[in-house]
Amino acid sequence: MADTIQLLPDHIANQIAAGEVIQRPASAVKELLENAVDAGATEIRLLVKEAGKSLIQVIDNGKGMNETDARLCFERHATSKIRQIDDLFHINTMGFRGEALASIAAVAQVELKTRRSQDELGTYLEMENSMVVRQEPCATAAGTSIAMKNLFFNVPARRNFLKSNAAEMRHIIDEFTRVAMAFPHIFFSLSHNDQQVFHLDKGSLKQRIVQLLGNAYLSRLVPVQEQTDYLNIQGFIGKPDAAKKTRGDQYFFVNNRFIRSAYLNHAVMQAFQDLIPADSFPLYVLFIDLNPEQIDVNVHPTKQEIKFEDEKIVYAFVQAAVKHALAQFSITPTLEFDIDAGIQQSDAVAKPFTDEHRQAASSSELYQAFSKSNQAHFIEKGGYSGIGGSGAATGGAAQEKAMPSWKDFFEKPATDKHTGGLPAGKLGDEEGELYFDWEKPRKKWQLLEHAELLQIQLQYLIAPTLQGFLLIHQQFAHERVLYERYAAALVGKIIASQQSLFPVTLELAPADAALLTELLSDMLLLGYQIDPFGNNSFVVQGSPADIVQGNEKAAIEQLLDQYKHFSSDVKFSRREKLIRSLASQHSIKSGTALTQVEMRRLAEDLLRCAQPNITANGRPTFIDFNQDYLSRSFGL
């Protein structure tokens, strides 16, 4: 009788093990870049084709390998970092398990060229299915060049699980960014399909952050520097006005290794408490250096989750360091002057501020206006003019220009063209399984035909119904209307697009450019006509007909930011994230005054929705004060 338990062949065991380490092209990019860093390279180049599916190549000028090491490096658990078990607790390098190259050789065709500086000739190696198919001396530059081709060629089921090229490229950029951020003293470059995406010269950490995350952060970074006997913390945080709706620009490094830690993230968020809105996330790039004996990095295959010996101490130090940085460096604009020595001898400076002076100053109209609560707007027009004249008027005009274009949405008739192309007639059942019933509002909440609606606090609408009245939250209501409109557009009812008279050129950070590329086809259905223009640039040829023209650049940047905010929730599909982002961005915001026509149009369109009473995020759009509820409330 044959034995039940069998030893797996090496090549199958390697493929199974590879699944833990190489989950997608970005996983291989991470491992190869970290190996190049460990080799002492000062220049590292990453070449990618078809988002890593056909080629990932890393070229470095590190120390290289001799012929024996070149062959041994592809064996499982072959490593130069570990000699005894205690070495695991003194790790100062990026890789140490000896699994990366073995895993790559198990699921891709690999070509290796490597040479030490003291050797005249290097070694060339070809591998397939973990087997060496060719080995010979070669002439090559000092360092190592490793190319992996046709990822998962021998595991087609796993290859079928890969996402689109745009999606996989975003993951590659994320891994590249994490490694390049940690080593600003190393030159890095990234090319995709022979087009350069990043060219990162050696420099300071601040320069590297700006190179990777965009010039918008150039003047919005606050340095963090704390040294203690237990650990050192250094890096940068963003000023509160740089906070975004997404966690994307947040990086923790422990001993130069990128980690994920919700616990330490909470420490930073607590330090920013009351400085940023509750739904915003600050930028931070923080490096924590401590004794390797105080941490365990060997708890996860990707080494992105680590265990601290005393995480409470680390939490306290991180929070204190960020608070100290925010307190030490001004987060609001200031004016600084070198005071002339003569001025310091003037009466205003030299003489004391007497009670008579204090009484005269406090009785002035200007003092009264600012010392009483909510009285600043009572400053008379003929009084204090200030340096810049009437700043309030200028600011008001700027705000009005930037206001979202909800007016077109209300003022245009409810034709197919302006309802997302939705046909008249019922598209869902009475409980609201699908989209709009554009012809009639729900009978349950039918509005009184000639009754006026009331807006209160520029945020809520009171709409009389046959059974009582509805208290509608205008922003949440509009989000629901737009959400269902966009959902219908993505199933074939394309939203009308308005051509731009003067097309706008949009330049994005590489990560955002990769994200926008992934979304272009769906955005076309939603009314955005955007063409790639090369080198992370795009031309906006058209935008949805019912939004204001002339602000396309800001609108798309905000859309990407909102999309990344939803990306943290893995249960959402790409299209779901997109329509939620657009609905949130284009909805009427609280504080916006509405006319009678606009209020009624919003209320009626809300009641035509398939699910009118909640937003896509589950927040209520209105409260129904019907006759039964009112009677019970008054004990009748």
XYZ file of C-alpha atoms in Angstrom:
636
model
C 0.000 0.000 0.000
C 1.418 3.370 -1.072
C 2.324 5.926 1.568
C -0.215 8.727 1.998
C 2.252 11.481 2.852
C 4.705 12.430 0.139
C 7.508 14.973 0.008
C 6.820 17.708 -2.514
C 9.311 18.111 -5.377
C 11.573 21.140 -4.847
C 10.135 23.190 -7.717
C 6.572 22.786 -6.408
C 7.628 23.547 -2.833
C 9.369 26.694 -4.115
C 6.249 27.820 -5.974
C 4.130 27.382 -2.859
C 6.653 29.270 -0.735
C 6.841 31.985 -3.388
C 3.158 32.708 -2.845
C 3.948 34.170 0.562
C 6.675 36.472 -0.745
C 5.806 37.247 -4.397
C 2.111 38.024 -4.526
C 2.261 40.471 -7.445
C 4.925 42.346 -9.490
C 5.280 44.976 -6.763
C 6.346 42.255 -4.301
C 9.300 41.355 -6.520
C 10.171 45.032 -6.962
C 10.370 45.456 -3.179
C 12.641 42.444 -2.710
C 14.994 43.333 -5.555
C 15.324 46.977 -4.520
C 16.047 45.994 -0.923
C 18.716 43.524 -2.080
C 20.358 46.328 -4.075
C 20.374 48.571 -1.004
C 21.904 45.785 1.098
C 24.615 45.369 -1.544
C 25.848 48.882 -0.773
C 24.728 50.413 -4.062
C 24.801 54.188 -4.536
C 22.841 54.039 -7.813
C 19.801 51.822 -8.361
C 17.746 51.685 -11.558
C 14.393 49.932 -11.903
C 13.132 49.040 -15.382
C 9.571 47.758 -15.780
C 7.504 46.644 -18.769
C 3.773 45.963 -18.814
C 3.560 46.849 -15.121
C 6.064 44.112 -14.295
C 4.155 41.296 -15.968
C 6.707 40.907 -18.754
C 9.830 42.456 -17.182
C 11.178 43.694 -13.863
C 14.863 44.558 -13.923
C 16.978 46.119 -11.166
C 20.477 47.356 -11.976
C 22.781 48.446 -9.152
C 26.433 49.379 -8.670
C 26.791 47.461 -5.414
C 29.488 45.006 -4.399
C 28.335 42.217 -6.723
C 28.895 38.464 -6.252
C 31.421 35.848 -7.255
C 30.468 32.779 -9.282
C 29.643 30.590 -6.269
C 27.512 33.216 -4.530
C 25.682 33.975 -7.780
C 24.468 30.412 -7.919
C 23.834 29.958 -4.204
C 21.703 33.110 -3.882
C 18.802 31.354 -5.616
C 18.704 28.509 -3.098
C 16.013 28.673 -0.410
C 17.176 30.153 2.887
C 20.524 31.071 1.368
C 21.523 34.303 3.099
C 24.620 36.264 4.005
C 22.898 37.892 6.988
C 22.227 34.996 9.379
C 24.825 32.655 10.906
C 23.109 31.718 14.161
C 19.656 32.180 15.662
C 20.741 35.180 17.760
C 21.478 37.063 14.531
C 17.718 37.364 13.994
C 17.613 39.821 16.884
C 20.379 42.064 15.553
C 19.080 42.662 12.021
C 20.223 45.943 10.466
C 19.670 45.038 6.809
C 16.544 45.005 4.647
C 16.523 41.330 3.634
C 17.743 38.432 5.726
C 15.624 35.309 5.201
C 17.119 34.247 1.889
C 13.696 33.627 0.349
C 13.337 36.462 -2.155
C 15.502 35.264 -5.056
C 14.452 31.647 -4.560
C 10.796 32.712 -4.725
C 11.385 34.862 -7.812
C 13.214 32.015 -9.601
C 10.260 29.728 -8.849
C 7.658 31.865 -10.647
C 9.602 33.743 -13.360
C 12.368 33.388 -15.924
C 15.429 35.036 -14.417
C 18.617 36.456 -15.910
C 21.436 37.521 -13.591
C 24.625 39.428 -14.385
C 26.964 40.240 -11.528
C 30.606 41.184 -10.941
C 32.716 42.241 -8.000
C 34.956 45.257 -8.555
C 38.095 43.165 -7.970
C 37.147 40.581 -10.623
C 37.898 40.966 -14.339
C 34.880 38.920 -15.466
C 31.464 38.546 -14.006
C 28.918 35.719 -13.976
C 25.867 35.271 -16.211
C 23.059 33.010 -15.032
C 19.725 31.949 -16.541
C 17.090 30.222 -14.410
C 13.671 28.721 -15.042
C 11.469 26.744 -12.656
C 14.173 27.114 -9.996
C 16.669 25.328 -12.239
C 19.858 26.775 -13.723
C 19.601 26.450 -17.508
C 22.720 28.422 -18.385
C 25.800 29.680 -16.573
C 28.898 31.307 -18.054
C 31.443 34.090 -17.507
C 30.530 37.474 -18.948
C 31.768 41.036 -19.270
C 29.576 43.322 -17.208
C 29.792 46.425 -15.044
C 30.605 46.086 -11.361
C 27.455 45.410 -9.393
C 24.414 43.311 -10.183
C 21.720 43.310 -12.848
C 18.814 40.958 -12.267
C 15.907 40.664 -14.676
C 12.795 38.609 -14.066
C 10.631 37.989 -17.120
C 7.112 36.653 -17.619
C 6.019 36.627 -13.998
C 3.851 33.605 -13.086
C 4.425 32.077 -16.542
C 4.292 28.636 -14.907
C 1.412 29.461 -12.535
C -1.300 30.765 -14.897
C -3.985 30.721 -12.217
C -2.014 33.227 -10.169
C -1.287 35.363 -13.218
C -5.007 35.559 -13.924
C -5.530 37.191 -10.532
C -3.319 40.155 -11.430
C -5.123 43.458 -11.934
C -4.898 45.864 -14.873
C -1.512 47.290 -15.819
C -2.473 50.663 -14.367
C -3.466 49.083 -11.039
C -0.330 46.929 -10.823
C 1.836 49.919 -11.731
C 0.371 51.870 -8.842
C 1.484 49.117 -6.483
C 4.970 49.166 -8.012
C 5.200 52.936 -7.524
C 4.112 52.508 -3.899
C 6.896 49.993 -3.193
C 9.463 52.053 -5.102
C 8.455 55.158 -3.135
C 8.882 53.412 0.226
C 12.391 52.192 -0.542
C 13.520 55.430 -2.215
C 12.115 57.500 0.671
C 14.180 55.574 3.203
C 17.500 56.127 1.404
C 17.732 59.703 0.083
C 21.520 59.370 -0.179
C 21.061 56.778 -2.975
C 20.212 57.671 -6.588
C 17.043 55.931 -7.791
C 15.292 55.883 -11.147
C 12.176 54.128 -12.424
C 11.236 53.605 -16.067
C 8.043 52.001 -17.341
C 7.801 50.849 -20.947
C 10.987 52.813 -21.745
C 9.516 56.034 -20.335
C 11.118 57.549 -17.227
C 8.753 57.941 -14.278
C 11.221 58.942 -11.537
C 14.740 60.384 -11.585
C 15.755 60.897 -7.965
C 19.130 62.506 -7.426
C 20.932 62.047 -4.129
C 19.989 64.691 -1.584
C 18.365 65.427 1.745
C 15.258 63.731 3.100
C 13.220 66.881 2.486
C 14.318 66.954 -1.154
C 13.410 63.284 -1.550
C 9.960 63.826 -0.038
C 9.259 66.671 -2.460
C 10.602 64.630 -5.397
C 8.317 61.721 -4.564
C 5.175 63.409 -3.238
C 5.132 66.659 -5.204
C 6.229 70.296 -5.010
C 3.065 71.215 -3.106
C 4.800 70.050 0.068
C 7.918 72.179 -0.420
C 6.855 74.923 2.010
C 4.527 72.798 4.128
C 6.950 70.455 5.895
C 7.793 70.753 9.588
C 10.963 68.974 10.793
C 10.753 66.464 13.630
C 13.891 65.734 15.649
C 13.948 64.009 19.037
C 16.833 62.086 20.573
C 16.474 59.958 23.692
C 18.417 57.198 25.359
C 15.827 54.653 24.191
C 15.206 55.744 20.590
C 15.677 58.578 18.088
C 12.899 60.050 15.957
C 13.492 62.251 12.938
C 11.706 63.188 9.756
C 8.966 65.589 8.713
C 5.283 66.186 9.308
C 3.002 68.286 7.147
C 1.494 71.509 8.407
C -2.188 71.176 9.313
C -3.249 72.913 6.092
C -1.557 70.103 4.114
C -3.859 67.429 5.587
C -5.847 65.406 3.050
C -8.832 63.099 2.961
C -6.550 60.103 2.392
C -3.933 58.274 4.410
C -1.704 57.908 1.353
C 1.113 60.270 2.349
C 1.935 58.634 5.674
C 5.181 56.744 6.195
C 6.721 55.110 9.243
C 10.216 53.642 9.062
C 11.832 51.657 11.847
C 15.587 51.286 11.360
C 15.009 52.425 7.751
C 12.420 49.690 7.114
C 8.917 50.783 6.055
C 6.286 49.486 8.477
C 2.538 49.640 8.941
C 1.326 50.445 12.435
C -2.199 51.570 13.276
C -0.997 51.993 16.852
C 1.723 54.531 15.999
C -0.551 56.222 13.473
C -2.960 56.839 16.339
C -0.131 58.540 18.237
C 0.383 61.013 15.379
C -3.353 61.609 14.966
C -3.646 62.398 18.667
C -0.847 64.952 18.343
C -2.791 66.659 15.523
C -6.066 66.593 17.449
C -8.014 69.877 17.155
C -5.597 71.108 14.457
C -7.170 69.284 11.502
C -10.742 68.143 10.685
C -11.762 64.777 12.084
C -11.968 63.207 8.620
C -8.540 64.444 7.462
C -5.123 62.838 7.660
C -1.791 64.634 8.080
C 1.355 63.961 6.090
C 4.193 62.374 7.992
C 7.488 60.742 7.099
C 8.985 59.584 10.386
C 12.082 57.482 11.017
C 12.412 55.652 14.321
C 15.868 54.316 15.158
C 16.296 51.991 18.106
C 18.258 48.942 19.166
C 17.336 45.965 16.932
C 17.047 43.886 20.092
C 13.965 45.955 21.025
C 11.976 44.837 17.948
C 11.071 41.682 16.038
C 10.810 42.134 12.273
C 10.387 38.418 11.598
C 6.628 38.312 12.209
C 5.304 38.678 8.637
C 6.549 37.540 5.197
C 6.671 41.113 3.866
C 8.373 42.367 7.057
C 6.009 45.383 7.076
C 4.553 44.440 10.447
C 6.941 44.408 13.376
C 6.658 43.833 17.092
C 8.055 46.275 19.650
C 9.340 45.070 22.983
C 7.562 48.019 24.640
C 5.163 49.651 22.217
C 3.733 52.022 24.848
C 7.083 53.763 25.207
C 7.387 54.122 21.429
C 3.832 55.485 21.237
C 4.565 58.109 23.901
C 7.802 59.223 22.244
C 6.200 59.510 18.792
C 3.286 61.559 20.094
C 5.575 63.823 22.101
C 7.952 64.352 19.160
C 5.134 65.407 16.824
C 3.576 67.699 19.447
C 6.943 69.268 20.107
C 7.505 69.907 16.400
C 4.081 71.518 16.011
C 4.686 73.715 19.031
C 8.246 74.669 18.132
C 7.569 75.639 14.516
C 4.836 78.147 13.748
C 1.924 76.676 11.840
C 0.444 80.071 10.932
C 1.960 82.860 8.792
C 4.054 85.392 10.679
C 5.921 88.560 9.857
C 9.422 88.989 11.187
C 11.304 92.293 11.229
C 14.766 93.314 12.332
C 13.963 96.222 14.655
C 16.119 99.288 14.090
C 18.060 100.377 17.183
C 16.558 103.878 16.933
C 13.050 102.511 17.125
C 13.817 100.782 20.373
C 14.596 104.213 21.932
C 11.228 105.697 20.930
C 8.583 106.596 23.521
C 6.219 103.881 22.302
C 8.773 101.208 23.125
C 10.811 102.682 25.941
C 8.079 104.199 28.165
C 5.722 102.040 30.244
C 2.097 101.396 29.223
C 0.231 103.384 31.918
C -3.356 102.957 33.119
C -4.327 106.140 31.216
C -2.928 104.673 27.993
C -4.714 101.390 28.623
C -8.078 103.118 29.230
C -7.748 105.247 26.108
C -6.907 102.252 23.972
C -9.709 100.064 25.331
C -12.341 102.748 24.674
C -11.584 102.941 20.959
C -14.093 101.574 18.442
C -11.494 99.236 16.937
C -10.692 97.677 20.322
C -14.408 97.280 21.110
C -15.029 95.575 17.782
C -12.422 92.906 18.370
C -12.764 92.435 22.128
C -16.472 91.562 22.078
C -17.621 88.160 20.917
C -18.858 88.064 17.309
C -18.449 91.845 16.893
C -15.605 92.020 14.362
C -18.036 92.569 11.478
C -19.272 95.824 13.085
C -16.106 97.737 12.162
C -17.321 100.815 10.320
C -16.500 101.148 6.644
C -14.916 104.546 7.089
C -12.639 103.397 9.876
C -9.587 101.174 9.819
C -8.616 100.295 6.237
C -5.693 97.989 6.883
C -2.703 97.382 4.676
C -4.514 95.545 1.918
C -7.733 97.549 1.743
C -11.026 95.672 1.740
C -9.783 92.116 2.122
C -13.230 90.777 2.941
C -14.632 91.758 -0.407
C -11.733 90.218 -2.244
C -11.988 86.996 -0.247
C -15.713 86.792 -0.879
C -15.223 87.098 -4.615
C -12.585 84.388 -4.572
C -14.888 82.094 -2.630
C -17.774 82.713 -5.002
C -15.613 81.856 -8.004
C -14.495 78.584 -6.431
C -18.022 77.549 -5.402
C -19.151 74.163 -6.797
C -21.412 74.418 -9.804
C -24.605 72.978 -8.388
C -26.738 75.708 -10.029
C -26.651 74.167 -13.490
C -27.832 70.919 -11.983
C -30.974 72.548 -10.585
C -31.762 75.030 -13.343
C -31.663 72.605 -16.267
C -34.827 70.643 -17.101
C -35.067 67.007 -16.063
C -34.427 65.582 -19.502
C -32.437 62.440 -20.233
C -29.416 64.629 -21.084
C -29.287 66.185 -17.648
C -30.226 63.154 -15.551
C -27.221 61.104 -16.459
C -28.928 59.859 -19.625
C -31.461 57.877 -17.580
C -34.691 57.127 -19.432
C -38.039 58.035 -17.962
C -39.802 55.196 -16.226
C -39.120 52.883 -13.349
C -35.700 51.205 -13.040
C -36.113 49.686 -9.564
C -38.819 48.230 -7.378
C -40.637 50.214 -4.727
C -38.040 49.304 -2.100
C -35.283 50.729 -4.281
C -33.116 47.942 -5.630
C -31.717 49.853 -8.603
C -31.723 53.510 -9.664
C -34.038 56.463 -10.284
C -37.734 56.477 -10.980
C -37.500 59.849 -12.724
C -41.197 60.261 -13.413
C -42.665 60.335 -9.911
C -41.488 60.823 -6.336
C -42.347 58.181 -3.747
C -45.999 58.371 -2.693
C -44.929 57.790 0.888
C -43.184 61.174 1.009
C -45.065 63.127 -1.665
C -44.423 66.852 -1.362
C -47.231 69.369 -1.175
C -47.456 70.795 -4.683
C -47.578 74.556 -3.963
C -46.011 74.675 -0.516
C -42.811 76.653 -0.074
C -39.721 74.949 1.252
C -37.602 76.532 3.963
C -33.818 76.495 4.293
C -32.399 76.800 7.804
C -28.788 77.349 8.844
C -27.824 77.095 5.147
C -27.690 73.356 5.728
C -31.164 71.859 6.173
C -34.380 72.029 4.155
C -37.896 71.740 5.557
C -40.208 70.238 2.932
C -43.945 69.898 3.723
C -45.492 66.556 2.711
C -49.006 65.123 2.720
C -48.263 63.432 6.042
C -46.139 66.072 7.807
C -42.742 67.389 6.761
C -39.210 66.216 5.945
C -36.062 67.714 7.478
C -33.523 67.226 4.666
C -29.752 67.512 4.940
C -28.951 69.278 1.663
C -25.416 67.921 1.185
C -26.258 64.326 2.033
C -29.375 64.484 -0.127
C -27.409 65.725 -3.108
C -24.773 63.022 -2.549
C -27.495 60.365 -2.849
C -28.899 61.939 -6.022
C -25.472 62.161 -7.649
C -24.468 58.688 -6.489
C -27.428 57.060 -8.227
C -26.934 59.212 -11.310
C -23.277 58.176 -11.618
C -24.125 54.542 -10.908
C -26.556 54.634 -13.837
C -23.910 56.249 -16.057
C -21.505 53.367 -15.469
C -24.044 50.833 -16.696
C -24.490 52.535 -20.056
C -26.347 55.832 -19.547
C -23.389 58.087 -20.275
C -23.351 61.588 -18.772
C -23.116 64.473 -21.235
C -19.698 66.103 -21.544
C -18.967 69.746 -22.304
C -15.903 70.400 -24.423
C -13.351 72.774 -22.915
C -12.806 75.922 -24.964
C -9.230 76.016 -23.663
C -8.084 72.479 -22.719
C -6.260 72.326 -19.404
C -2.935 70.537 -18.955
C -2.702 68.614 -15.709
C 0.635 67.528 -14.206
C 0.474 64.956 -11.427
C 2.815 63.113 -9.122
C 3.697 59.704 -10.634
C 1.516 57.774 -8.181
C -1.497 59.999 -8.938
C -0.774 59.774 -12.666
C -0.894 55.984 -12.461
C -4.183 56.184 -10.541
C -5.776 58.561 -13.058
C -4.682 56.310 -15.935
C -6.509 53.452 -14.258
C -9.712 55.527 -13.981
C -9.788 57.135 -17.445
C -12.218 54.708 -19.085
C -14.781 55.018 -16.296
C -14.369 58.786 -16.057
C -15.226 59.041 -19.749
C -18.641 57.521 -18.982
C -19.067 60.128 -16.247
C -18.420 63.074 -18.579
C -14.657 63.598 -18.227
C -12.641 63.537 -21.455
C -8.992 63.270 -20.406
C -6.106 62.305 -22.686
C -2.636 61.171 -21.526
C 0.036 63.675 -22.566
C 3.184 61.810 -21.491
C 5.502 62.213 -18.513
C 2.710 62.136 -15.906
C 0.755 64.841 -17.747
C -2.823 64.849 -19.044
C -4.978 67.162 -21.146
C -8.556 67.742 -19.968
C -10.598 68.058 -23.173
C -14.029 68.032 -21.534
C -15.829 67.741 -18.219
C -19.392 66.902 -17.109
C -21.875 69.389 -18.515
C -23.408 70.217 -15.149
C -20.264 71.362 -13.334
C -18.521 74.712 -13.604
C -15.896 75.121 -16.310
C -12.478 76.609 -15.625
C -11.698 74.697 -12.424
C -10.956 71.292 -13.943
C -7.471 70.967 -12.486
C -8.548 71.411 -8.871
C -11.639 69.249 -9.403
C -9.632 66.279 -10.692
C -6.968 66.609 -7.979
C -9.709 66.624 -5.334
C -11.348 63.647 -7.013
C -8.118 61.628 -6.824
C -7.664 62.606 -3.194
C -11.214 61.535 -2.372
C -10.769 58.275 -4.308
C -7.686 57.390 -2.272
C -9.704 58.116 0.853
C -12.132 55.354 -0.152
C -9.308 53.038 -1.304
C -8.562 52.008 2.270
C -11.798 50.007 2.224
C -11.072 46.856 0.242
C -14.708 45.843 -0.088
C -15.338 48.598 -2.655
C -14.779 48.013 -6.347
C -12.891 50.584 -8.410
C -16.133 51.923 -9.889
C -17.800 52.109 -6.493
C -14.920 54.173 -5.128
C -15.062 56.445 -8.177
C -18.777 57.246 -8.003
C -18.632 57.755 -4.239
C -15.729 60.139 -4.732
C -17.512 62.131 -7.428
C -20.758 62.284 -5.473
C -18.928 63.567 -2.413
C -16.915 66.126 -4.366
C -19.712 67.557 -6.537
C -22.445 67.659 -3.907
C -23.799 70.946 -2.549
C -21.894 71.802 0.569
C -23.370 73.049 3.819
C -23.392 76.843 3.924
C -24.717 77.196 0.372
C -27.896 79.249 -0.064
C -30.578 77.722 -2.311
C -33.553 79.276 -4.096
C -37.091 77.874 -3.965
C -36.602 76.255 -7.370
C -33.333 74.659 -6.289
C -34.727 73.390 -2.985
C -37.776 71.813 -4.613
C -35.708 70.273 -7.371
C -33.336 68.713 -4.867
C -36.151 67.368 -2.689
C -38.037 65.883 -5.639
C -34.925 64.307 -7.158
C -34.058 62.815 -3.784
C -37.492 61.206 -3.480
C -37.098 59.737 -6.979
C -34.016 57.840 -5.859
C -34.064 54.101 -5.390
C -32.926 54.507 -1.778
C -33.630 58.127 -0.882
C -33.322 58.024 2.897
C -29.567 57.277 3.283
C -26.304 58.148 1.554
C -24.028 55.505 0.099
C -22.063 55.701 3.363
C -25.165 54.984 5.433
C -25.816 58.502 6.754
C -29.456 59.684 6.814
C -30.453 62.163 4.124
C -33.630 63.273 5.914
C -35.775 62.777 8.993
C -39.492 62.098 8.401
C -41.716 64.050 10.788
C -44.943 62.346 9.740
C -48.324 62.680 11.425
C -47.926 59.581 13.585
C -44.476 60.647 14.798
C -45.657 64.172 15.599
C -48.701 62.889 17.463
C -46.626 60.513 19.578
C -44.106 63.273 20.290
C -46.832 65.495 21.747
C -48.550 62.644 23.557
C -51.664 62.835 21.394
